[in-house]
mmCIF file of C-alpha atoms in Angstrom:
data_model
loop_
_atom_site.group_PDB
_atom_site.id
_atom_site.type_symbol
_atom_site.label_atom_id
_atom_site.label_comp_id
_atom_site.label_asym_id
_atom_site.label_seq_id
_atom_site.Cartn_x
_atom_site.Cartn_y
_atom_site.Cartn_z
ATOM 1 C CA UNK A 113 19.768 6.067 3.858
ATOM 2 C CA UNK A 114 19.024 8.346 0.976
ATOM 3 C CA UNK A 115 19.179 6.814 -2.498
ATOM 4 C CA UNK A 116 18.304 7.671 -6.112
ATOM 5 C CA UNK A 117 16.122 4.997 -7.903
ATOM 6 C CA UNK A 118 13.936 4.457 -4.755
ATOM 7 C CA UNK A 119 12.074 1.313 -4.372
ATOM 8 C CA UNK A 120 8.193 1.487 -4.711
ATOM 9 C CA UNK A 121 6.702 -1.005 -1.739
ATOM 10 C CA UNK A 122 3.071 -2.282 -1.679
ATOM 11 C CA UNK A 123 2.727 -2.877 2.148
ATOM 12 C CA UNK A 124 -0.818 -4.087 2.687
ATOM 13 C CA UNK A 125 -3.079 -6.843 4.367
ATOM 14 C CA UNK A 126 -5.737 -8.939 2.773
ATOM 15 C CA UNK A 127 -7.967 -12.013 3.558
ATOM 16 C CA UNK A 128 -6.831 -15.468 2.308
ATOM 17 C CA UNK A 129 -9.059 -15.240 -0.654
ATOM 18 C CA UNK A 130 -7.531 -11.829 -1.771
ATOM 19 C CA UNK A 131 -9.928 -9.160 -0.430
ATOM 20 C CA UNK A 132 -8.429 -5.755 0.927
ATOM 21 C CA UNK A 133 -11.767 -4.854 2.166
ATOM 22 C CA UNK A 134 -15.390 -6.386 2.607
ATOM 23 C CA UNK A 135 -18.528 -4.808 0.932
ATOM 24 C CA UNK A 136 -18.981 -1.054 1.909
ATOM 25 C CA UNK A 137 -15.173 -0.430 2.636
ATOM 26 C CA UNK A 138 -15.518 -2.745 5.785
ATOM 27 C CA UNK A 139 -11.994 -3.394 7.270
ATOM 28 C CA UNK A 140 -13.326 -4.971 10.387
ATOM 29 C CA UNK A 141 -11.723 -8.396 9.513
ATOM 30 C CA UNK A 142 -8.282 -6.713 10.179
ATOM 31 C CA UNK A 143 -9.016 -6.662 13.940
ATOM 32 C CA UNK A 144 -8.907 -10.538 14.021
ATOM 33 C CA UNK A 145 -5.169 -10.316 14.131
ATOM 34 C CA UNK A 146 -4.921 -7.396 16.297
ATOM 35 C CA UNK A 147 -2.681 -8.263 19.275
ATOM 36 C CA UNK A 148 -0.987 -6.139 22.161
ATOM 37 C CA UNK A 149 2.748 -5.094 21.302
ATOM 38 C CA UNK A 150 2.532 -6.591 17.660
ATOM 39 C CA UNK A 151 2.726 -4.424 14.999
ATOM 40 C CA UNK A 152 3.819 -6.996 12.166
ATOM 41 C CA UNK A 153 7.022 -4.970 11.286
ATOM 42 C CA UNK A 154 5.118 -1.848 10.370
ATOM 43 C CA UNK A 155 7.131 0.333 12.429
ATOM 44 C CA UNK A 156 10.202 -0.669 10.965
ATOM 45 C CA UNK A 157 8.962 -0.552 7.470
ATOM 46 C CA UNK A 158 7.621 2.873 7.918
ATOM 47 C CA UNK A 159 10.727 4.289 9.328
ATOM 48 C CA UNK A 160 12.377 3.411 5.891
ATOM 49 C CA UNK A 161 9.845 5.521 3.955
ATOM 50 C CA UNK A 162 9.771 9.229 3.366
ATOM 51 C CA UNK A 163 6.934 9.059 0.729
ATOM 52 C CA UNK A 164 3.296 7.734 0.840
ATOM 53 C CA UNK A 165 1.086 7.283 -2.300
ATOM 54 C CA UNK A 166 -2.680 6.264 -1.853
ATOM 55 C CA UNK A 167 -5.779 6.548 -3.360
ATOM 56 C CA UNK A 168 -8.488 9.044 -2.281
ATOM 57 C CA UNK A 169 -11.013 6.317 -1.159
ATOM 58 C CA UNK A 170 -8.301 5.075 1.124
ATOM 59 C CA UNK A 171 -7.378 8.404 2.574
ATOM 60 C CA UNK A 172 -11.072 9.386 3.159
ATOM 61 C CA UNK A 173 -11.603 5.885 4.879
ATOM 62 C CA UNK A 174 -8.646 6.820 7.151
ATOM 63 C CA UNK A 175 -9.754 10.306 7.950
ATOM 64 C CA UNK A 176 -13.195 9.174 8.951
ATOM 65 C CA UNK A 177 -11.323 6.731 11.604
ATOM 66 C CA UNK A 178 -8.685 8.822 13.137
ATOM 67 C CA UNK A 179 -8.314 12.482 14.018
ATOM 68 C CA UNK A 180 -5.448 13.398 12.264
ATOM 69 C CA UNK A 181 -3.538 12.005 9.074
ATOM 70 C CA UNK A 182 -1.046 9.304 10.393
ATOM 71 C CA UNK A 183 1.433 10.114 7.603
ATOM 72 C CA UNK A 184 1.492 13.997 8.045
ATOM 73 C CA UNK A 185 5.230 13.594 8.502
ATOM 74 C CA UNK A 186 5.932 12.406 5.217
ATOM 75 C CA UNK A 187 5.506 13.304 1.742
ATOM 76 C CA UNK A 188 2.127 12.145 0.864
ATOM 77 C CA UNK A 189 0.149 12.059 -2.452
ATOM 78 C CA UNK A 190 -3.475 11.477 -2.463
ATOM 79 C CA UNK A 191 -4.488 10.273 -5.902
ATOM 80 C CA UNK A 192 -7.631 11.879 -6.882
ATOM 81 C CA UNK A 193 -9.827 13.223 -9.792
ATOM 82 C CA UNK A 194 -10.895 16.147 -7.680
ATOM 83 C CA UNK A 195 -8.267 18.899 -7.226
ATOM 84 C CA UNK A 196 -7.761 20.123 -3.714
ATOM 85 C CA UNK A 197 -5.537 22.357 -1.892
ATOM 86 C CA UNK A 198 -2.558 20.751 -0.144
ATOM 87 C CA UNK A 199 -2.538 20.168 3.659
ATOM 88 C CA UNK A 200 0.975 20.438 5.178
ATOM 89 C CA UNK A 201 3.043 17.583 3.474
ATOM 90 C CA UNK A 202 -0.037 16.093 1.880
ATOM 91 C CA UNK A 203 -0.842 16.896 -1.764
ATOM 92 C CA UNK A 204 -4.031 16.013 -3.624
ATOM 93 C CA UNK A 205 -2.677 14.583 -7.065
ATOM 94 C CA UNK A 206 -4.674 14.971 -10.251
ATOM 95 C CA UNK A 207 -2.300 14.279 -13.051
ATOM 96 C CA UNK A 208 -0.812 11.070 -14.412
ATOM 97 C CA UNK A 209 0.163 8.569 -11.770
ATOM 98 C CA UNK A 210 2.856 6.812 -13.799
ATOM 99 C CA UNK A 211 4.542 10.236 -14.262
ATOM 100 C CA UNK A 212 4.375 11.030 -10.330
ATOM 101 C CA UNK A 213 5.973 7.557 -9.542
ATOM 102 C CA UNK A 214 8.734 7.896 -12.218
ATOM 103 C CA UNK A 215 9.511 11.421 -10.985
ATOM 104 C CA UNK A 216 9.770 10.146 -7.187
ATOM 105 C CA UNK A 217 11.755 7.206 -8.103
ATOM 106 C CA UNK A 218 14.243 9.596 -9.645
ATOM 107 C CA UNK A 219 14.693 11.739 -6.789
ATOM 108 C CA UNK A 220 16.826 11.150 -3.732
ATOM 109 C CA UNK A 221 15.038 9.685 -0.940
ATOM 110 C CA UNK A 222 14.004 6.810 0.944
ATOM 111 C CA UNK A 223 11.584 3.847 0.030
ATOM 112 C CA UNK A 224 7.889 4.910 -1.584
ATOM 113 C CA UNK A 225 5.134 3.484 0.318
ATOM 114 C CA UNK A 226 2.012 2.400 -1.645
ATOM 115 C CA UNK A 227 -1.019 2.311 1.105
ATOM 116 C CA UNK A 228 -3.594 1.318 -1.408
ATOM 117 C CA UNK A 229 -6.280 1.064 -2.725
ATOM 118 C CA UNK A 230 -6.832 -1.550 -5.205
ATOM 119 C CA UNK A 231 -7.391 0.956 -8.102
ATOM 120 C CA UNK A 232 -4.026 2.606 -7.465
ATOM 121 C CA UNK A 233 -2.349 -0.748 -7.035
ATOM 122 C CA UNK A 234 -3.643 -2.196 -10.153
ATOM 123 C CA UNK A 235 -2.708 0.904 -12.111
ATOM 124 C CA UNK A 236 1.023 0.594 -11.113
ATOM 125 C CA UNK A 237 1.029 -3.077 -11.738
ATOM 126 C CA UNK A 238 -0.185 -2.199 -15.182
ATOM 127 C CA UNK A 239 3.098 -0.232 -15.809
ATOM 128 C CA UNK A 240 5.300 -2.507 -13.745
ATOM 129 C CA UNK A 241 6.030 0.118 -11.187
ATOM 130 C CA UNK A 242 5.893 -1.874 -7.801
ATOM 131 C CA UNK A 243 9.201 -3.077 -6.989
ATOM 132 C CA UNK A 244 8.447 -5.031 -3.786
ATOM 133 C CA UNK A 245 5.172 -6.454 -2.210
ATOM 134 C CA UNK A 246 4.885 -7.027 1.565
ATOM 135 C CA UNK A 247 1.490 -8.817 1.965
ATOM 136 C CA UNK A 248 0.032 -9.783 5.287
ATOM 137 C CA UNK A 249 -2.480 -12.464 4.832
ATOM 138 C CA UNK A 250 -5.421 -12.405 7.286
ATOM 139 C CA UNK A 251 -6.693 -16.027 8.173
ATOM 140 C CA UNK A 252 -10.298 -15.499 6.884
ATOM 141 C CA UNK A 253 -12.304 -16.134 3.700
ATOM 142 C CA UNK A 254 -14.462 -12.974 3.288
ATOM 143 C CA UNK A 255 -16.208 -14.047 0.227
ATOM 144 C CA UNK A 256 -16.842 -10.590 -1.335
ATOM 145 C CA UNK A 257 -15.547 -6.982 -1.411
ATOM 146 C CA UNK A 258 -12.595 -4.903 -2.926
ATOM 147 C CA UNK A 259 -10.131 -7.578 -4.444
ATOM 148 C CA UNK A 260 -6.436 -6.566 -4.221
ATOM 149 C CA UNK A 261 -5.469 -7.944 -7.614
ATOM 150 C CA UNK A 262 -7.724 -7.194 -10.614
ATOM 151 C CA UNK A 263 -8.003 -8.934 -13.805
ATOM 152 C CA UNK A 264 -6.248 -7.201 -16.899
ATOM 153 C CA UNK A 265 -2.913 -6.486 -15.722
ATOM 154 C CA UNK A 266 0.303 -7.933 -17.245
ATOM 155 C CA UNK A 267 2.080 -11.045 -15.961
ATOM 156 C CA UNK A 268 4.662 -10.040 -13.429
ATOM 157 C CA UNK A 269 7.407 -12.585 -12.094
ATOM 158 C CA UNK A 270 8.378 -12.287 -8.374
ATOM 159 C CA UNK A 271 11.082 -13.458 -6.052
ATOM 160 C CA UNK A 272 10.120 -14.663 -2.430
ATOM 161 C CA UNK A 273 12.444 -12.645 -0.167
ATOM 162 C CA UNK A 274 10.938 -13.954 3.182
ATOM 163 C CA UNK A 275 7.776 -15.422 4.782
ATOM 164 C CA UNK A 276 7.082 -14.784 8.609
ATOM 165 C CA UNK A 277 4.438 -16.467 10.584
ATOM 166 C CA UNK A 278 2.684 -14.969 13.578
ATOM 167 C CA UNK A 279 0.860 -16.523 16.648
ATOM 168 C CA UNK A 280 -2.512 -14.859 15.471
ATOM 169 C CA UNK A 281 -2.332 -16.782 12.318
ATOM 170 C CA UNK A 282 -1.292 -13.841 10.091
ATOM 171 C CA UNK A 283 1.417 -14.792 7.409
ATOM 172 C CA UNK A 284 3.663 -12.119 5.849
ATOM 173 C CA UNK A 285 5.018 -12.610 2.508
ATOM 174 C CA UNK A 286 7.629 -10.384 1.114
ATOM 175 C CA UNK A 287 8.360 -10.497 -2.755
ATOM 176 C CA UNK A 288 10.542 -8.584 -5.027
ATOM 177 C CA UNK A 289 9.682 -7.911 -8.681
ATOM 178 C CA UNK A 290 11.920 -9.699 -11.199
ATOM 179 C CA UNK A 291 10.102 -8.629 -14.409
ATOM 180 C CA UNK A 292 8.496 -10.846 -16.813
#
């Protein structure tokens, strides 16, 4: 389904205490909920997406751990301060993030996936540009690292759409933004 005024969706996992990474970008705690044949709805979600936006640190972490970019089949924008030539459908975007998101939302297409990291998420929150949040809570308190939600953003009211519990202890929360 192709629509205009596309939805911007944050789909991400974090620890119960709100961290998306431990110090030194350690994502090892995510393996606590790995289970054969369980993707927590990711395949269904990613099929509804044609555009991915992520920060350069997130992109660099992914590329250190996989042989090829797993969103190469989608239009992808890597938000960076350092210009770099595009690689296939992947652009390295150095201009204003808000302008990019508003442009993408005005174009026909599927959902826009915000794939991290915290700096990008919080910049979008400051401009109230995330329409939906799908947050998977990993049952661990990591105590330190990269917080998903940083201080200094405006208040934003949300409406709970659904909750799902899984055998691994992961709980997935789905919220829609309803403004302030």
